[in-house]
PDB file of C-alpha atoms in Angstrom:
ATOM      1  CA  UNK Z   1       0.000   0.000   0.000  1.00  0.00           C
ATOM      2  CA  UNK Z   2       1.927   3.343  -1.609  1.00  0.00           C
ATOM      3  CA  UNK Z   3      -0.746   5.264   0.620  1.00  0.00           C
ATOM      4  CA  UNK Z   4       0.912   4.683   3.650  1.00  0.00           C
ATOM      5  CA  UNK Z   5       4.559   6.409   2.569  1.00  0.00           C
ATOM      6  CA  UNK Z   6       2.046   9.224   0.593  1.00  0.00           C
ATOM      7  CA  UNK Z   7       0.868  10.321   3.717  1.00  0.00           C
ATOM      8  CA  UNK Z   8       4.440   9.682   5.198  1.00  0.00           C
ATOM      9  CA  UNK Z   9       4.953  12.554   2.884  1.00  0.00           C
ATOM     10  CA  UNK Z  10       2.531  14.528   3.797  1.00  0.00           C
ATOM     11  CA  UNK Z  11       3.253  14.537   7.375  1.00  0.00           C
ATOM     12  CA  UNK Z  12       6.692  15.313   6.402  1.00  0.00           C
ATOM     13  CA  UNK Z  13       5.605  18.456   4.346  1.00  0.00           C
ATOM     14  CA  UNK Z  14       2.828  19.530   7.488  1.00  0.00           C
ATOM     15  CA  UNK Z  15       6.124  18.907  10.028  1.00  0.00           C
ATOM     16  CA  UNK Z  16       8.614  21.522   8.120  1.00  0.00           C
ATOM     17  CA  UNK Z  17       5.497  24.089   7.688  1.00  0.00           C
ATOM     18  CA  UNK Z  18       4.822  23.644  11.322  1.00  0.00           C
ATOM     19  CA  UNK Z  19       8.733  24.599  12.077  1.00  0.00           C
ATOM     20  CA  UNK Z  20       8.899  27.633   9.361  1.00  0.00           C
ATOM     21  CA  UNK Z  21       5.505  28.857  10.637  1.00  0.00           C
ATOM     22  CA  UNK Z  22       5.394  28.591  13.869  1.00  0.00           C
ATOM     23  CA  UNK Z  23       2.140  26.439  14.412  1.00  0.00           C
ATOM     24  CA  UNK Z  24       1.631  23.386  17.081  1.00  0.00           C
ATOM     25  CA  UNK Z  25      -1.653  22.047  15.553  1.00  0.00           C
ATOM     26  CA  UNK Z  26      -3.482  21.417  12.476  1.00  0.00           C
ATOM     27  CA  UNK Z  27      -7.163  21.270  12.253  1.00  0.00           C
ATOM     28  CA  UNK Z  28      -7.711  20.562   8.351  1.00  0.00           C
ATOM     29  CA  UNK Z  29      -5.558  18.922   5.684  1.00  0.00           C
ATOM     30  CA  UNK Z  30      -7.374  19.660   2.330  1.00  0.00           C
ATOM     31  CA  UNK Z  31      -6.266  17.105  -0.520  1.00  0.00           C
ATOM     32  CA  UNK Z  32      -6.497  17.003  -3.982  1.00  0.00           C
ATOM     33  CA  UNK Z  33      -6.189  13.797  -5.243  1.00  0.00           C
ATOM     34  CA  UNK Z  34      -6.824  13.851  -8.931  1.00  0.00           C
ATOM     35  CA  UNK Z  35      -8.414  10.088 -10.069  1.00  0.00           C
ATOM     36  CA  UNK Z  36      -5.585   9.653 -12.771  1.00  0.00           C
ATOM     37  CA  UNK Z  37      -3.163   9.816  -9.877  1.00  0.00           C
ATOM     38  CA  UNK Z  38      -3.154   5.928  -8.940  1.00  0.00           C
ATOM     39  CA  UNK Z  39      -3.878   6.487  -5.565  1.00  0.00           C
ATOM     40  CA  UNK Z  40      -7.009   4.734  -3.772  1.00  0.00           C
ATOM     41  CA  UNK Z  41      -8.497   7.494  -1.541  1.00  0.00           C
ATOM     42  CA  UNK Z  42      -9.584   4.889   1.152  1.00  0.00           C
ATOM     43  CA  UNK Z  43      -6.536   3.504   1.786  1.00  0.00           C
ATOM     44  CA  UNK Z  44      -5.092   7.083   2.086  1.00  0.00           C
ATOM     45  CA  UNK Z  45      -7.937   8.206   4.529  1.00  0.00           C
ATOM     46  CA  UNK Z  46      -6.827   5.169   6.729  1.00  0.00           C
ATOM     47  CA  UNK Z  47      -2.860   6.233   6.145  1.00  0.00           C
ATOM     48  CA  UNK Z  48      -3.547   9.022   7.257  1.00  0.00           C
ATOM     49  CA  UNK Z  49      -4.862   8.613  10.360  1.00  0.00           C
ATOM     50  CA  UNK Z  50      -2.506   5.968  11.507  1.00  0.00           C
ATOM     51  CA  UNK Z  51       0.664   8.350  10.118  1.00  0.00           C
ATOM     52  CA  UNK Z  52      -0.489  11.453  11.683  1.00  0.00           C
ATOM     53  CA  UNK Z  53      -0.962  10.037  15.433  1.00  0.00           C
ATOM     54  CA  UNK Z  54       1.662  11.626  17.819  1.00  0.00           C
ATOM     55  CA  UNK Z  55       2.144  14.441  15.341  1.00  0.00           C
ATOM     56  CA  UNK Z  56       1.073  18.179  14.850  1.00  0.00           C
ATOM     57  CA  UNK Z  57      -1.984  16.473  12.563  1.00  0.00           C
ATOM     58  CA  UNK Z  58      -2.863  14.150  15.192  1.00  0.00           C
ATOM     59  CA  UNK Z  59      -6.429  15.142  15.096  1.00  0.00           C
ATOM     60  CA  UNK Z  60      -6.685  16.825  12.157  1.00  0.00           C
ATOM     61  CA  UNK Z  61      -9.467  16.386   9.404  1.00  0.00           C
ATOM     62  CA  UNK Z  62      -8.916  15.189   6.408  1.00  0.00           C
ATOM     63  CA  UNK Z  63     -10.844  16.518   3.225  1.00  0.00           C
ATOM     64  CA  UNK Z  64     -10.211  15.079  -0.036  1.00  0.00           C
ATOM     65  CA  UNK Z  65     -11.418  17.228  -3.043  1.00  0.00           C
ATOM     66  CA  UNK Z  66     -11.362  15.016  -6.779  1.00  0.00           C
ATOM     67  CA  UNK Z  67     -11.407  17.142  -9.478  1.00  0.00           C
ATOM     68  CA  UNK Z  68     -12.299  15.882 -12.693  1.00  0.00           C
ATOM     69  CA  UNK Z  69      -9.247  14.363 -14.890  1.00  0.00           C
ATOM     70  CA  UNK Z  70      -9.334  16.491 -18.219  1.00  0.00           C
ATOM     71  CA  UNK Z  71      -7.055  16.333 -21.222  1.00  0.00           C
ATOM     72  CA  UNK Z  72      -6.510  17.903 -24.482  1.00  0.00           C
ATOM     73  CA  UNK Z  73      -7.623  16.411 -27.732  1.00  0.00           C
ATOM     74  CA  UNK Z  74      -5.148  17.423 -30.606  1.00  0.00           C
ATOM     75  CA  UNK Z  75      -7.927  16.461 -33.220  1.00  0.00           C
ATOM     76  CA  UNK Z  76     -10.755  18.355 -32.150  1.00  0.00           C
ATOM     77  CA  UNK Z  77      -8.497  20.945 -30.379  1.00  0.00           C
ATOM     78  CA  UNK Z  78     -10.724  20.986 -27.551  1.00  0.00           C
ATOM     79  CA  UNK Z  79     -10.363  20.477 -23.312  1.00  0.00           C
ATOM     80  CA  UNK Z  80     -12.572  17.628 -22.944  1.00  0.00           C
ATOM     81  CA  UNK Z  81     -13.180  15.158 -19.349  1.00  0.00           C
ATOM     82  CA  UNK Z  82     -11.656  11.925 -19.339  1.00  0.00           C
ATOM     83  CA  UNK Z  83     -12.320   9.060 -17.051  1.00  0.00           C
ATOM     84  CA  UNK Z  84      -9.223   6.745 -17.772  1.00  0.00           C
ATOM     85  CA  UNK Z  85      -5.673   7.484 -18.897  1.00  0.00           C
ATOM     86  CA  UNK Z  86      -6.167   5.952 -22.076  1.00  0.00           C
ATOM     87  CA  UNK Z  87      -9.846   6.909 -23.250  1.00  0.00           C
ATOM     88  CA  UNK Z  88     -10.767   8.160 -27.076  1.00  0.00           C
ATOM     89  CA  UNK Z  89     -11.555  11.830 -27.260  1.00  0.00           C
ATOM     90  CA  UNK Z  90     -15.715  11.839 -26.249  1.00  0.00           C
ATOM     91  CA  UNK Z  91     -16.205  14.785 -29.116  1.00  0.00           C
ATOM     92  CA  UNK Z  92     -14.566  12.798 -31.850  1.00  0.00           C
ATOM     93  CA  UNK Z  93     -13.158   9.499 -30.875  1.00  0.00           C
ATOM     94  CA  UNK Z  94      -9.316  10.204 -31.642  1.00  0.00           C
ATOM     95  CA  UNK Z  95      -6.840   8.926 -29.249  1.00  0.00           C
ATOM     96  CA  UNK Z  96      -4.326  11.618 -29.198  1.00  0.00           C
ATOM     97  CA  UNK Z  97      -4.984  13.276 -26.312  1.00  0.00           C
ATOM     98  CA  UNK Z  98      -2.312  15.002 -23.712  1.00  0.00           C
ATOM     99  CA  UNK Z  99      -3.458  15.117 -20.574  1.00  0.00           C
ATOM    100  CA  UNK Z 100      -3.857  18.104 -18.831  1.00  0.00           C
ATOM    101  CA  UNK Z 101      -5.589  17.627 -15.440  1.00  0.00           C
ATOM    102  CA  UNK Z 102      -6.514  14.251 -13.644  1.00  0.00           C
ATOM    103  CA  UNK Z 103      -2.878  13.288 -12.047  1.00  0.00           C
ATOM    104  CA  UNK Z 104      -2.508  15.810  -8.958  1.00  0.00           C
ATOM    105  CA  UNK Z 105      -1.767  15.132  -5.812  1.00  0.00           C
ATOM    106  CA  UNK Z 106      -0.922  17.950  -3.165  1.00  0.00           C
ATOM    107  CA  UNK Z 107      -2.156  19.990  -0.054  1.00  0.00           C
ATOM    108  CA  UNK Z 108      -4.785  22.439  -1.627  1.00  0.00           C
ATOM    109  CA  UNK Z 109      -4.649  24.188   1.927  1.00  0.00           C
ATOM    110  CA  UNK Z 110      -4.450  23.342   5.803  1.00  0.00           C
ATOM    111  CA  UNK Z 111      -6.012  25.440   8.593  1.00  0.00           C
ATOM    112  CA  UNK Z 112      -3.492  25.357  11.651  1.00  0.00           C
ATOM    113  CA  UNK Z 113      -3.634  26.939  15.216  1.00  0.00           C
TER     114      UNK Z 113
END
């Protein structure tokens, strides 16, 4: 489970803001977790609370925002919405398409005290 060192991550990211900011506790972690991104937001959820016990984030809650995975079609020159990696353009049915949204994964924002 890749989750589990993800959120290893995070905590890591949340532990140097805490020291450059000056903050002892985190309320909110907000996520973005795009669904081309290959992580399972479950297993993360669980991660997260296991990782973040004993921490600044021991407490903290965790909202995970999806945003829709997008990509651009080189055919129809148009920004269309995906669902998988390798889907045909919806418009027109080519496959050349570049992604452009979908694969994110980062802190969006955290409220701290």
């Amino acid at each position: 489970m890749h989750e589990m060192s993800l959120c290893e991550n995070i905590l890591e990211i949340i532990t140097d803001q805490a020291d450059q900011q000056a903050f002892s506790k985190v309320d909110l972690v907000r996520l973005e977790v795009g669904p081309l991104s290959g992580v399972e937001v479950e297993a993360l959820r669980f991660g997260f609370d296991v990782v973040m016990r004993g921490s600044v984030a021991e407490d903290a809650r965790l909202d995970i925002l999806c945003p829709e995975a997008t990509a651009w079609c080189q055919a129809c020159e148009t920004n269309v919405p995906i669902l998988e990696r390798y889907d045909p353009c919806p418009n027109c049915g080519a496959v050349s398409l570049q992604i452009t949204s979908g694969g994110e994964l980062r802190i969006k924002e955290m409220e701290v005290s």
